[in-house]
CSV table of C-alpha atoms in Angstrom, one decimal:
chain,number,residue,atom,x,y,z
A,22,MET,CA,0.0,0.0,0.0
A,23,ARG,CA,1.3,3.5,-0.9
A,24,ILE,CA,1.6,6.3,1.5
A,25,PHE,CA,1.1,9.8,0.1
A,26,TRP,CA,1.8,13.2,1.3
A,27,THR,CA,-1.6,14.8,1.9
A,28,ASP,CA,-0.6,18.5,2.2
A,29,SER,CA,1.0,18.7,-1.2
A,30,LYS,CA,-0.1,18.7,-4.8
A,31,TYR,CA,2.7,16.2,-5.4
A,32,LYS,CA,2.3,12.5,-4.6
A,33,PHE,CA,5.3,10.3,-3.6
A,34,ASN,CA,5.5,6.7,-2.7
A,35,ARG,CA,6.9,5.6,0.6
A,36,ALA,CA,10.3,4.6,-0.9
A,37,ILE,CA,10.7,8.3,-1.9
A,38,ILE,CA,9.5,9.5,1.4
A,39,ILE,CA,11.9,7.3,3.3
A,40,ARG,CA,14.8,8.4,1.1
A,41,SER,CA,13.7,12.1,1.6
A,42,LEU,CA,14.3,11.7,5.3
A,43,ILE,CA,18.0,11.1,4.6
A,44,HIS,CA,18.2,13.7,1.9
A,45,PRO,CA,15.2,16.1,2.3
A,46,LEU,CA,15.9,18.2,-0.8
A,47,ASN,CA,15.5,15.2,-3.1
A,48,ILE,CA,11.8,15.2,-2.6
A,49,LEU,CA,11.5,19.0,-3.4
A,50,ILE,CA,13.6,19.0,-6.5
A,51,GLY,CA,12.8,15.6,-7.9
A,52,VAL,CA,16.3,14.3,-8.0
A,53,GLY,CA,16.4,10.7,-9.4
A,54,ALA,CA,13.2,10.6,-11.2
A,55,MET,CA,13.0,9.2,-14.8
A,56,GLU,CA,10.0,9.9,-17.2
A,57,LEU,CA,8.9,6.8,-18.9
A,58,PHE,CA,6.0,6.0,-21.3
A,59,ARG,CA,3.8,2.9,-21.8
A,60,PRO,CA,1.8,2.2,-25.0
A,61,THR,CA,-1.3,0.3,-24.0
A,62,GLY,CA,-4.8,-0.8,-25.1
A,63,GLU,CA,-8.2,-0.4,-23.6
A,64,GLU,CA,-8.2,-3.4,-21.3
A,65,GLU,CA,-4.9,-2.6,-19.6
A,66,LEU,CA,-5.9,1.1,-19.3
A,67,ALA,CA,-9.2,0.0,-17.5
A,68,LEU,CA,-7.1,-2.0,-15.0
A,69,ILE,CA,-4.8,1.0,-14.4
A,70,ALA,CA,-7.8,3.2,-13.8
A,71,GLN,CA,-9.1,0.7,-11.2
A,72,SER,CA,-5.9,1.4,-9.3
A,73,GLY,CA,-6.5,5.0,-9.3
A,74,TYR,CA,-3.8,5.4,-12.0
A,75,LEU,CA,-1.2,4.4,-9.4
A,76,GLU,CA,0.1,1.0,-10.8
A,77,PHE,CA,0.3,-1.3,-13.8
A,78,PRO,CA,-1.7,-4.6,-13.6
A,79,PRO,CA,0.0,-8.0,-13.3
A,80,ARG,CA,1.1,-9.6,-16.5
A,81,LEU,CA,-0.8,-12.4,-18.1
A,82,PRO,CA,0.9,-15.8,-18.2
A,83,GLU,CA,1.8,-15.3,-21.9
A,84,GLN,CA,3.4,-11.8,-21.0
A,85,PRO,CA,6.7,-12.6,-19.2
A,86,ILE,CA,8.0,-9.0,-19.7
A,87,PHE,CA,6.6,-5.6,-18.9
A,88,TYR,CA,8.3,-3.0,-21.2
A,89,PRO,CA,8.1,0.7,-20.4
A,90,VAL,CA,9.6,2.7,-23.2
A,91,ILE,CA,12.1,5.6,-22.8
A,92,ASN,CA,10.7,8.1,-25.4
A,93,GLU,CA,7.3,9.4,-26.4
A,94,LYS,CA,7.9,8.9,-30.1
A,95,TYR,CA,8.4,5.2,-29.8
A,96,ALA,CA,5.3,4.9,-27.5
A,97,ILE,CA,3.2,6.8,-30.0
A,98,GLU,CA,4.4,4.5,-32.8
A,99,ILE,CA,3.4,1.3,-30.9
A,100,ALA,CA,0.1,2.7,-29.6
A,101,SER,CA,-1.1,4.1,-32.9
A,102,LYS,CA,0.1,1.2,-35.1
A,103,TRP,CA,-0.5,-1.9,-32.8
A,104,ASN,CA,-2.8,-1.0,-30.0
A,105,ALA,CA,-5.2,1.0,-32.1
A,106,LYS,CA,-6.2,-1.4,-34.7
A,107,ASP,CA,-9.3,-3.5,-35.6
A,108,GLY,CA,-11.6,-0.9,-34.2
A,109,LYS,CA,-9.7,-0.7,-30.8
A,110,LYS,CA,-8.1,2.3,-29.1
A,111,GLY,CA,-4.5,2.7,-28.2
A,112,TYR,CA,-3.1,5.0,-25.5
A,113,VAL,CA,0.3,6.5,-24.5
A,114,LEU,CA,0.8,6.7,-20.7
A,115,LYS,CA,3.4,8.8,-19.0
A,116,PHE,CA,4.7,8.3,-15.6
A,117,ASN,CA,7.8,8.9,-13.4
A,118,ILE,CA,9.9,6.1,-11.9
A,119,ASP,CA,12.7,6.3,-9.3
A,120,GLY,CA,15.9,6.6,-11.2
A,121,GLY,CA,17.9,4.6,-8.7
A,122,TYR,CA,15.6,1.8,-9.0
A,123,ILE,CA,15.3,1.7,-12.8
A,124,SER,CA,19.1,2.1,-13.2
A,125,LYS,CA,19.4,-1.6,-12.3
A,126,TYR,CA,17.9,-2.5,-15.6
A,127,GLU,CA,19.7,-2.2,-19.0
A,128,VAL,CA,18.2,-0.1,-21.8
A,129,GLN,CA,17.2,-2.4,-24.6
A,130,THR,CA,17.3,-1.2,-28.3
A,131,VAL,CA,14.8,-3.2,-30.3
A,132,GLY,CA,14.9,-1.7,-33.8
A,133,ALA,CA,15.5,1.9,-34.8
A,134,ASP,CA,17.8,3.9,-32.6
A,135,TYR,CA,14.8,5.5,-30.7
A,136,HIS,CA,13.2,2.1,-30.1
A,137,LYS,CA,14.5,2.0,-26.5
A,138,GLU,CA,12.8,0.3,-23.6
A,139,PHE,CA,13.3,-1.5,-20.3
A,140,TRP,CA,12.5,-5.2,-19.9
A,141,ILE,CA,11.0,-5.7,-16.4
A,142,PRO,CA,10.3,-9.4,-15.6
A,143,ALA,CA,6.7,-10.0,-14.8
A,144,GLU,CA,7.7,-11.2,-11.3
A,145,GLY,CA,9.3,-7.9,-10.7
A,146,LEU,CA,6.3,-5.7,-11.6
A,147,ALA,CA,5.1,-5.3,-7.9
A,148,GLU,CA,8.5,-3.8,-7.1
A,149,PHE,CA,8.3,-1.7,-10.2
A,150,ASN,CA,4.9,-0.3,-9.2
A,151,GLU,CA,6.3,0.5,-5.7
A,152,ASN,CA,8.9,2.8,-7.4
A,153,ILE,CA,6.4,4.8,-9.5
A,154,ILE,CA,6.4,8.4,-8.3
A,155,GLY,CA,3.0,10.0,-8.5
A,156,GLU,CA,0.3,9.0,-10.9
A,157,ILE,CA,0.2,7.5,-14.4
A,158,SER,CA,-1.3,9.9,-16.9
A,159,VAL,CA,-2.8,9.4,-20.4
A,160,VAL,CA,-1.1,11.7,-22.8
A,161,HIS,CA,-2.3,10.4,-26.2
A,162,GLU,CA,-5.3,8.4,-27.5
A,163,PHE,CA,-5.6,6.8,-30.9
A,164,GLY,CA,-8.4,5.0,-32.8
């Protein structure tokens, strides 16, 4: 369960709050956050909405890897060409993740030089969710 500051317009998870006790300025200036994107479809977005836009849902058995992407251009490409087909909608989500946490994963390039993503094993998604800073937001819709 996440613990949020209630007297601020900014929301931070408990890992950030605990670290801020050691380095109080980190929470004020956002040191260590990395902006990521996630292309997704309608079903996953509905599950994210059920969480209050705070976490990504568990992976299905046939989905062993969760792949947030590093740049918006790549996320738009996936959401518009793959998620938004056959009458379905595609979305690009934006969120921040603790930079110290995500740095333990290597950036994967899977095509063009801007096709960069992280590969998070499905069993590590709960820990990934605990390191999201603030809310997940929808920044683009296709279809």
